[in-house]
Tab-separated table of C-alpha atoms and ligand atoms in Angstrom:
chain	number	residue	atom	x	y	z
J	1	MET	CA	109.330	141.472	121.784
J	2	LYS	CA	106.987	144.045	120.278
J	3	ILE	CA	108.761	146.983	118.671
J	4	LEU	CA	107.142	150.009	117.075
J	5	SER	CA	108.907	151.430	114.053
J	6	VAL	CA	107.911	155.067	113.628
J	7	ASN	CA	108.325	157.783	111.018
J	8	ALA	CA	107.056	161.149	112.259
J	9	GLY	CA	106.595	164.034	109.838
J	10	SER	CA	105.428	167.571	110.541
J	11	SER	CA	101.760	166.597	110.200
J	12	SER	CA	101.948	162.818	109.935
J	13	LEU	CA	102.960	159.756	111.896
J	14	LYS	CA	103.480	156.409	110.216
J	15	PHE	CA	104.025	153.245	112.196
J	16	THR	CA	104.567	149.504	111.919
J	17	LEU	CA	104.432	147.166	114.895
J	18	LEU	CA	106.845	144.256	114.522
J	19	GLU	CA	107.553	141.117	116.511
J	20	LEU	CA	111.279	140.598	117.068
J	21	PRO	CA	113.393	138.511	116.724
J	22	GLU	CA	110.843	136.828	114.422
J	23	GLU	CA	110.996	139.935	112.168
J	24	LYS	CA	107.260	139.738	111.617
J	25	ALA	CA	105.226	142.864	110.832
J	26	ILE	CA	101.921	142.664	112.695
J	27	ILE	CA	100.022	145.876	112.023
J	28	SER	CA	100.777	149.215	110.408
J	29	GLY	CA	99.133	152.543	109.791
J	30	ALA	CA	99.404	156.247	109.242
J	31	PHE	CA	98.028	159.293	111.023
J	32	GLU	CA	97.708	162.157	108.568
J	33	LYS	CA	97.041	165.894	108.629
J	34	ILE	CA	97.740	166.113	112.368
J	35	GLY	CA	96.751	169.568	113.658
J	36	LEU	CA	94.528	170.252	110.631
J	37	ASP	CA	90.738	170.139	110.394
J	38	ASP	CA	90.532	167.175	108.021
J	39	SER	CA	92.823	164.802	109.926
J	40	PHE	CA	92.355	161.033	109.642
J	41	TYR	CA	94.153	157.749	110.123
J	42	THR	CA	94.377	154.419	108.375
J	43	ILE	CA	95.247	151.045	109.878
J	44	LYS	CA	96.320	147.977	107.924
J	45	TYR	CA	95.780	144.653	109.652
J	46	GLN	CA	95.589	141.138	108.222
J	47	GLY	CA	95.160	142.378	104.646
J	48	LYS	CA	92.372	144.844	105.523
J	49	LYS	CA	92.670	148.624	105.576
J	50	ASP	CA	90.415	150.763	107.796
J	51	LYS	CA	90.154	154.540	107.582
J	52	LYS	CA	88.787	156.794	110.291
J	53	GLU	CA	88.286	160.544	110.171
J	54	VAL	CA	88.976	162.031	113.581
J	55	LYS	CA	90.366	165.259	115.011
J	56	LEU	CA	94.085	164.786	115.688
J	57	GLU	CA	95.079	167.835	117.685
J	58	SER	CA	98.705	166.888	118.152
J	59	HIS	CA	101.222	164.091	117.689
J	60	THR	CA	100.551	163.110	121.316
J	61	THR	CA	96.840	162.641	120.481
J	62	ALA	CA	97.893	160.457	117.544
J	63	VAL	CA	100.269	158.382	119.700
J	64	LYS	CA	97.575	157.707	122.309
J	65	LEU	CA	95.076	156.806	119.610
J	66	LEU	CA	97.634	154.532	117.942
J	67	LEU	CA	98.214	152.611	121.169
J	68	ASP	CA	94.486	152.431	121.924
J	69	GLU	CA	93.904	151.037	118.436
J	70	LEU	CA	96.568	148.379	119.042
J	71	ILE	CA	94.489	147.344	122.068
J	72	ASN	CA	91.249	147.524	120.015
J	73	TYR	CA	92.767	145.301	117.339
J	74	LYS	CA	93.830	142.952	120.147
J	75	VAL	CA	97.514	142.980	119.192
J	76	ILE	CA	98.436	144.215	122.694
J	77	LYS	CA	96.549	144.170	125.999
J	78	SER	CA	98.218	147.218	127.560
J	79	TYR	CA	100.663	149.979	126.637
J	80	ASP	CA	103.542	148.327	128.495
J	81	GLU	CA	103.580	145.446	126.020
J	82	ILE	CA	105.458	147.816	123.702
J	83	ASP	CA	109.103	146.935	124.418
J	84	GLY	CA	110.717	149.681	122.381
J	85	VAL	CA	110.094	152.408	119.835
J	86	GLY	CA	112.474	153.050	116.920
J	87	HIS	CA	112.288	156.462	115.273
J	88	ARG	CA	113.453	157.239	111.759
J	89	ILE	CA	115.570	160.406	111.664
J	90	VAL	CA	116.375	161.937	108.278
J	91	HIS	CA	119.569	163.718	109.309
J	92	GLY	CA	122.035	162.638	111.972
J	93	GLY	CA	124.445	165.510	111.360
J	94	VAL	CA	128.182	164.959	111.681
J	95	ASN	CA	128.395	162.714	114.709
J	96	TYR	CA	125.984	159.823	114.318
J	97	THR	CA	127.480	156.810	112.613
J	98	LYS	CA	124.909	154.355	113.972
J	99	SER	CA	121.573	154.101	115.783
J	100	VAL	CA	121.485	155.036	119.490
J	101	ILE	CA	119.171	154.859	122.497
J	102	VAL	CA	117.575	158.220	123.251
J	103	ASP	CA	118.654	160.012	126.449
J	104	ASP	CA	118.926	163.682	127.397
J	105	ASP	CA	122.286	164.079	125.638
J	106	VAL	CA	120.919	162.537	122.446
J	107	LEU	CA	117.917	164.871	122.550
J	108	LYS	CA	120.288	167.846	122.900
J	109	GLU	CA	122.416	166.556	119.996
J	110	LEU	CA	119.295	166.113	117.868
J	111	GLU	CA	118.328	169.726	118.502
J	112	LYS	CA	121.719	170.675	117.059
J	113	THR	CA	120.996	168.740	113.836
J	114	ILE	CA	117.890	170.839	113.056
J	115	PRO	CA	119.701	173.316	110.740
J	116	PHE	CA	120.691	170.365	108.500
J	117	ALA	CA	117.088	169.240	108.002
J	118	PRO	CA	114.847	172.099	109.155
J	119	LEU	CA	111.701	170.512	107.733
J	120	HIS	CA	112.229	166.967	108.969
J	121	ASN	CA	114.239	166.835	112.196
J	122	PRO	CA	111.975	169.115	114.297
J	123	ALA	CA	109.062	166.845	113.361
J	124	HIS	CA	111.062	163.756	114.363
J	125	LEU	CA	111.747	165.391	117.742
J	126	VAL	CA	108.042	166.096	118.221
J	127	GLY	CA	107.403	162.411	117.451
J	128	ILE	CA	110.012	161.225	119.970
J	129	ARG	CA	108.753	163.570	122.715
J	130	SER	CA	105.128	162.504	122.115
J	131	PHE	CA	106.058	158.839	122.546
J	132	MET	CA	108.153	159.680	125.630
J	133	GLU	CA	105.127	161.426	127.127
J	134	VAL	CA	102.778	158.501	126.525
J	135	LEU	CA	105.307	155.699	127.137
J	136	PRO	CA	107.684	157.226	129.732
J	137	ASN	CA	109.280	153.897	130.670
J	138	THR	CA	109.741	152.486	127.183
J	139	PRO	CA	113.185	152.771	125.559
J	140	MET	CA	113.341	154.942	122.434
J	141	VAL	CA	115.923	154.472	119.697
J	142	VAL	CA	116.842	156.802	116.842
J	143	VAL	CA	117.874	155.422	113.434
J	144	PHE	CA	119.479	157.862	111.021
J	145	ASP	CA	119.118	157.968	107.230
J	146	THR	CA	122.598	159.472	107.035
J	147	ALA	CA	124.433	157.075	109.387
J	148	PHE	CA	125.240	154.315	106.876
J	149	HIS	CA	127.101	156.795	104.665
J	150	GLN	CA	129.437	157.951	107.438
J	151	THR	CA	131.953	155.375	106.167
J	152	MET	CA	132.542	157.471	103.029
J	153	LYS	CA	136.112	158.749	102.826
J	154	GLU	CA	136.934	162.445	103.037
J	155	ASP	CA	137.761	162.663	99.334
J	156	GLU	CA	134.283	161.281	98.635
J	157	TYR	CA	132.198	163.393	100.997
J	158	LEU	CA	133.966	166.751	100.627
J	159	TYR	CA	132.757	169.300	98.106
J	160	ALA	CA	135.284	171.489	96.303
J	161	LEU	CA	134.032	174.506	98.227
J	162	PRO	CA	135.807	176.878	100.647
J	163	TYR	CA	137.303	174.550	103.262
J	164	GLU	CA	136.075	176.775	106.125
J	165	TRP	CA	132.515	175.937	105.081
J	166	TYR	CA	133.302	172.331	105.932
J	167	LEU	CA	135.259	173.166	109.093
J	168	ASN	CA	132.875	175.794	110.460
J	169	TYR	CA	129.484	174.744	109.131
J	170	ALA	CA	129.885	171.020	108.343
J	171	VAL	CA	129.099	171.557	104.645
J	172	ARG	CA	129.737	168.149	103.044
J	173	ARG	CA	127.953	165.253	101.388
J	174	TYR	CA	125.904	163.245	103.882
J	175	GLY	CA	123.742	160.994	101.706
J	176	PHE	CA	120.316	159.600	102.622
J	177	HIS	CA	118.245	156.399	102.346
J	178	GLY	CA	121.039	154.837	104.438
J	179	THR	CA	118.652	152.513	106.264
J	180	SER	CA	117.431	151.142	102.947
J	181	HIS	CA	120.913	150.764	101.425
J	182	ARG	CA	122.054	149.031	104.636
J	183	TYR	CA	119.098	146.655	104.371
J	184	ILE	CA	120.113	145.833	100.783
J	185	ALA	CA	123.705	145.143	101.907
J	186	MET	CA	122.382	142.840	104.656
J	187	LYS	CA	119.988	140.971	102.332
J	188	MET	CA	122.672	140.532	99.680
J	189	LYS	CA	124.955	138.990	102.296
J	190	GLU	CA	122.142	136.636	103.279
J	191	ILE	CA	121.553	135.694	99.620
J	192	THR	CA	125.160	135.327	98.463
J	193	GLY	CA	126.857	134.389	101.754
J	194	GLU	CA	129.477	137.117	101.499
J	195	ASP	CA	129.994	140.879	101.242
J	196	LYS	CA	129.752	141.600	97.547
J	197	LYS	CA	130.537	144.834	95.735
J	198	ILE	CA	127.055	146.215	95.266
J	199	ILE	CA	125.442	149.133	93.468
J	200	SER	CA	122.211	149.657	95.368
J	201	CYS	CA	119.596	151.617	93.395
J	202	HIS	CA	116.903	152.879	95.766
J	203	ILE	CA	114.550	154.433	93.242
J	204	GLY	CA	111.197	155.502	94.604
J	205	ASN	CA	109.647	158.908	94.816
J	206	GLY	CA	112.973	160.033	96.238
J	207	ALA	CA	115.921	158.181	94.733
J	208	SER	CA	119.562	157.518	95.468
J	209	LEU	CA	122.267	155.114	94.413
J	210	CYS	CA	124.951	153.786	96.717
J	211	ALA	CA	128.232	151.984	96.083
J	212	ILE	CA	128.693	149.357	98.810
J	213	LYS	CA	131.930	147.486	99.521
J	214	ASP	CA	132.562	145.172	102.509
J	215	GLY	CA	129.055	146.028	103.717
J	216	LYS	CA	129.932	149.735	103.910
J	217	SER	CA	128.848	152.780	101.917
J	218	MET	CA	131.684	154.062	99.721
J	219	ALA	CA	129.723	156.655	97.751
J	220	THR	CA	126.168	157.819	97.326
J	221	SER	CA	124.314	160.105	94.958
J	222	MET	CA	122.424	162.360	97.373
J	223	GLY	CA	124.434	165.136	98.950
J	224	PHE	CA	124.182	167.752	101.675
J	225	THR	CA	120.422	167.456	101.180
J	226	PRO	CA	118.235	164.842	99.461
J	227	LEU	CA	117.932	167.095	96.380
J	228	ALA	CA	121.080	165.891	94.637
J	229	GLY	CA	121.853	162.875	92.460
J	230	VAL	CA	119.558	161.077	90.039
J	231	ILE	CA	116.246	162.499	88.764
J	232	MET	CA	113.339	161.943	91.158
J	233	GLY	CA	109.548	162.223	91.114
J	234	SER	CA	109.490	165.980	91.641
J	235	ARG	CA	113.104	166.689	92.672
J	236	CYS	CA	115.662	167.810	90.090
J	237	GLY	CA	118.701	165.793	91.142
J	238	ASP	CA	122.138	167.192	90.141
J	239	ILE	CA	122.044	170.683	88.669
J	240	ASP	CA	124.405	173.600	88.244
J	241	ALA	CA	123.989	175.873	91.291
J	242	GLY	CA	124.711	178.838	89.014
J	243	LEU	CA	121.271	178.584	87.414
J	244	ILE	CA	119.529	179.571	90.654
J	245	PRO	CA	120.350	183.321	90.646
J	246	TYR	CA	119.641	183.426	86.894
J	247	VAL	CA	116.154	181.917	87.322
J	248	MET	CA	115.503	184.216	90.288
J	249	SER	CA	116.322	187.292	88.213
J	250	GLN	CA	114.313	186.116	85.172
J	251	THR	CA	111.193	184.974	87.052
J	252	LYS	CA	111.393	187.474	89.955
J	253	LYS	CA	110.834	184.499	92.236
J	254	SER	CA	112.356	184.513	95.707
J	255	PHE	CA	115.104	182.078	96.663
J	256	GLU	CA	112.573	180.071	98.698
J	257	GLU	CA	110.207	179.856	95.705
J	258	VAL	CA	112.967	178.638	93.396
J	259	MET	CA	114.052	176.049	95.987
J	260	ASP	CA	110.436	174.933	96.247
J	261	ASP	CA	110.377	174.533	92.439
J	262	LEU	CA	113.562	172.425	92.569
J	263	ASN	CA	112.050	170.178	95.237
J	264	LYS	CA	108.410	169.973	94.228
J	265	LYS	CA	107.996	171.023	90.598
J	266	SER	CA	111.010	169.461	88.908
J	267	GLY	CA	112.086	165.887	88.142
J	268	MET	CA	109.754	163.559	86.255
J	269	LEU	CA	106.808	165.850	86.941
J	270	ALA	CA	108.484	168.755	85.140
J	271	ILE	CA	109.821	166.916	82.115
J	272	SER	CA	106.831	164.657	81.493
J	273	GLY	CA	104.335	167.439	82.153
J	274	VAL	CA	102.098	164.642	83.414
J	275	SER	CA	102.914	163.457	86.916
J	276	SER	CA	105.637	162.692	89.431
J	277	ASP	CA	104.341	159.116	89.575
J	278	MET	CA	106.288	156.702	87.387
J	279	ARG	CA	103.111	154.728	86.586
J	280	ASP	CA	101.641	157.775	84.816
J	281	VAL	CA	104.868	158.650	83.038
J	282	GLU	CA	105.247	155.040	81.869
J	283	GLU	CA	101.744	155.134	80.456
J	284	GLY	CA	102.696	158.233	78.443
J	285	TYR	CA	105.927	156.527	77.378
J	286	ASN	CA	104.012	153.478	76.132
J	287	ASN	CA	101.675	155.803	74.189
J	288	ASN	CA	104.690	157.531	72.651
J	289	ASP	CA	104.029	160.852	74.376
J	290	LYS	CA	107.102	162.877	73.434
J	291	ARG	CA	107.713	164.460	76.830
J	292	CYS	CA	107.166	161.207	78.713
J	293	VAL	CA	109.650	159.479	76.390
J	294	THR	CA	112.206	162.237	77.043
J	295	ALA	CA	111.546	162.089	80.806
J	296	ILE	CA	112.092	158.329	80.980
J	297	ASN	CA	115.199	158.545	78.790
J	298	MET	CA	116.675	161.249	81.035
J	299	TYR	CA	115.743	159.271	84.154
J	300	VAL	CA	117.399	156.120	82.832
J	301	ASN	CA	120.487	157.983	81.579
J	302	ARG	CA	121.137	159.513	84.969
J	303	ILE	CA	120.851	156.148	86.719
J	304	VAL	CA	123.195	154.593	84.163
J	305	ASP	CA	125.670	157.458	84.685
J	306	TYR	CA	125.805	156.735	88.409
J	307	ILE	CA	125.986	152.968	87.905
J	308	SER	CA	128.940	153.453	85.548
J	309	MET	CA	130.660	155.770	87.993
J	310	TYR	CA	130.127	153.389	90.912
J	311	ASN	CA	131.215	150.390	88.864
J	312	THR	CA	134.540	152.178	88.424
J	313	LYS	CA	134.763	153.196	92.088
J	314	LEU	CA	134.122	149.588	93.105
J	315	GLU	CA	136.702	148.393	90.518
J	316	GLY	CA	134.021	146.161	89.066
J	317	ALA	CA	130.689	145.637	90.831
J	318	ASP	CA	129.395	142.129	91.550
J	319	ALA	CA	125.760	143.124	91.703
J	320	ILE	CA	123.269	145.835	90.829
J	321	VAL	CA	120.197	145.852	93.074
J	322	PHE	CA	116.926	147.625	92.325
J	323	THR	CA	114.675	148.577	95.219
J	324	ALA	CA	111.880	151.006	96.355
J	325	GLY	CA	108.678	151.898	94.456
J	326	VAL	CA	110.126	152.232	90.942
J	327	GLY	CA	113.000	149.778	91.396
J	328	GLU	CA	110.706	147.041	92.708
J	329	ASN	CA	107.813	147.590	90.300
J	330	SER	CA	108.971	149.076	87.020
J	331	ASP	CA	110.201	146.337	84.701
J	332	VAL	CA	110.376	149.033	81.990
J	333	VAL	CA	112.894	151.203	83.880
J	334	ARG	CA	114.963	148.144	84.891
J	335	LYS	CA	115.053	146.893	81.289
J	336	LEU	CA	116.058	150.278	79.857
J	337	VAL	CA	118.827	150.676	82.454
J	338	ILE	CA	120.249	147.198	81.912
J	339	GLU	CA	120.042	147.500	78.106
J	340	LYS	CA	122.380	150.493	78.331
J	341	LEU	CA	124.863	148.340	80.257
J	342	SER	CA	124.699	145.434	77.798
J	343	PHE	CA	127.952	146.561	76.116
J	344	MET	CA	129.735	145.418	79.299
J	345	GLY	CA	127.992	142.078	79.285
J	346	VAL	CA	125.199	142.803	81.778
J	347	LYS	CA	122.223	140.706	80.667
J	348	LEU	CA	118.671	140.666	81.880
J	349	ASP	CA	116.498	137.559	82.036
J	350	GLU	CA	113.456	139.176	80.393
J	351	GLU	CA	111.001	136.662	81.791
J	352	LYS	CA	112.174	137.087	85.370
J	353	ASN	CA	112.282	140.863	84.944
J	354	SER	CA	108.656	141.016	83.863
J	355	THR	CA	107.411	138.778	86.685
J	356	ARG	CA	105.150	140.818	89.000
J	357	GLY	CA	106.396	141.061	92.559
J	358	ILE	CA	109.764	139.481	91.708
J	359	ASP	CA	112.153	139.203	94.644
J	360	GLY	CA	115.595	137.923	93.663
J	361	GLU	CA	117.927	137.639	90.698
J	362	ILE	CA	116.747	138.955	87.317
J	363	SER	CA	119.957	138.568	85.280
J	364	THR	CA	120.971	135.641	83.085
J	365	LYS	CA	123.531	133.087	84.305
J	366	ASP	CA	126.239	134.561	82.054
J	367	SER	CA	125.630	138.205	82.992
J	368	SER	CA	128.908	139.982	83.831
J	369	ILE	CA	127.239	141.729	86.785
J	370	LYS	CA	124.337	140.045	88.610
J	371	VAL	CA	121.130	142.048	88.763
J	372	TYR	CA	118.592	141.713	91.578
J	373	VAL	CA	115.275	143.117	92.700
J	374	ILE	CA	115.059	143.200	96.489
J	375	PRO	CA	112.064	144.871	98.161
J	376	THR	CA	113.442	147.214	100.785
J	377	ASP	CA	112.245	147.149	104.404
J	378	GLU	CA	113.302	150.236	106.327
J	379	GLU	CA	110.738	149.561	109.074
J	380	LEU	CA	112.328	146.187	109.786
J	381	MET	CA	115.803	147.737	109.912
J	382	ILE	CA	114.592	150.360	112.423
J	383	ALA	CA	112.953	147.645	114.543
J	384	LYS	CA	116.061	145.426	114.380
J	385	ASP	CA	118.334	148.251	115.538
J	386	THR	CA	115.895	149.029	118.353
J	387	TYR	CA	115.714	145.380	119.398
J	388	GLU	CA	119.501	144.989	119.353
J	389	LEU	CA	120.171	148.186	121.311
J	390	ILE	CA	117.611	147.540	124.045
J	391	ASN	CA	118.862	143.962	124.492
J	392	LYS	CA	122.522	145.001	124.787
Z	1	AMP	P1	108.418	154.903	97.220
Z	1	AMP	O1	108.844	156.319	97.410
Z	1	AMP	O2	109.498	153.914	97.346
Z	1	AMP	O3	107.183	154.557	98.003
Z	1	AMP	O4	107.955	154.799	95.680
Z	1	AMP	C1	106.793	155.432	95.218
Z	1	AMP	C2	106.833	155.527	93.718
Z	1	AMP	O5	106.994	154.227	93.120
Z	1	AMP	C3	105.559	156.045	93.079
Z	1	AMP	O6	105.469	157.442	93.100
Z	1	AMP	C4	105.685	155.524	91.678
Z	1	AMP	O7	106.419	156.465	90.926
Z	1	AMP	C5	106.506	154.266	91.805
Z	1	AMP	N1	105.711	153.044	91.530
Z	1	AMP	C6	104.919	152.380	92.386
Z	1	AMP	N2	104.332	151.307	91.760
Z	1	AMP	C7	104.783	151.327	90.489
Z	1	AMP	C8	104.561	150.503	89.337
Z	1	AMP	N3	103.770	149.444	89.379
Z	1	AMP	N4	105.203	150.837	88.193
Z	1	AMP	C9	106.019	151.912	88.134
Z	1	AMP	N5	106.272	152.715	89.179
Z	1	AMP	C10	105.670	152.447	90.340
């Protein structure tokens, strides 16, 4: 079966076409700057990447072009060879604990989730409706970033805030990157043969940690929004909410401007003064640039704080897993994190850790907690859910 795994943003649409149950990615690409004058798209196929500049008036234009390109590249002969489309949804609100097939009720429910993710969820809905217009007979599935964390207990997801905020407005921790953390739980079960107690560190441009027990999320570092938790590329992670009115009064910035600063001008970008990209900050760190050294130290400290906390919650983790852009590629960050845990007997195999493209265990045999690098695959997870739901 051919399943499209889709991530629609406000002006972008990323896709991967996969063959299921073989779990084989065939072709992928991204349509960017939809609705703008300088729109373009890229397609990756058999190790080659093609870029075309073309006017993309709407998501529907992009969807039609995507399907026509699949025909051009000879991966399908007609639109109806697409057996299902899985859509990534950032926020599933209170009710969604797992992926579902889209119907009218689901569309109505999704509309209700917009206040939780006003930037992302409307764009996801545009993406779903565009595909429904072009492929009216193809089943659509929605896969939520928040769903995996719905197993957190009340004392984990509640904030110590007025209880009516929770009751009336659903103010609580939701957590994100659930599809990735779920993938890590699944892969770890494949590797070890059982459900281990895992600390999954999804550290990319956005970053979150998750404590996983019996294949379920117990705790996670992101909160009501993806701004909380560890330090990210340009997001601040955990801060004291009380600083916001102070900064507003000192800088005369509006609330929206300060929130924009917390999301886009903070994190590694702010501390390093160089970039939100870990590769650039690492370069500064290696050249002893003072601010890059501080940025990396802060970054590592925050990850270690969460690992320590989750190790306690799990009453002793079996494994720490690194994934996503930084987790998969930065041997420096992994080494610095594990060094700080060496007092509890966590030991890195330096040679394995510095192997490019490593996929598997990077700790020594006698390490008290096993350490792994596992490349995440959210697209596969979305396609698998879609495949399973449409074959039910
Ligand atoms: P993601 O959001 O998972 O796509 O991760 C993207 C981020 O991964 C980039 O912004 C970089 O900070 C980081 N990254 C990618 N490659 C490397 C690398 N070789 N070394 C360090 N960081 C990397």
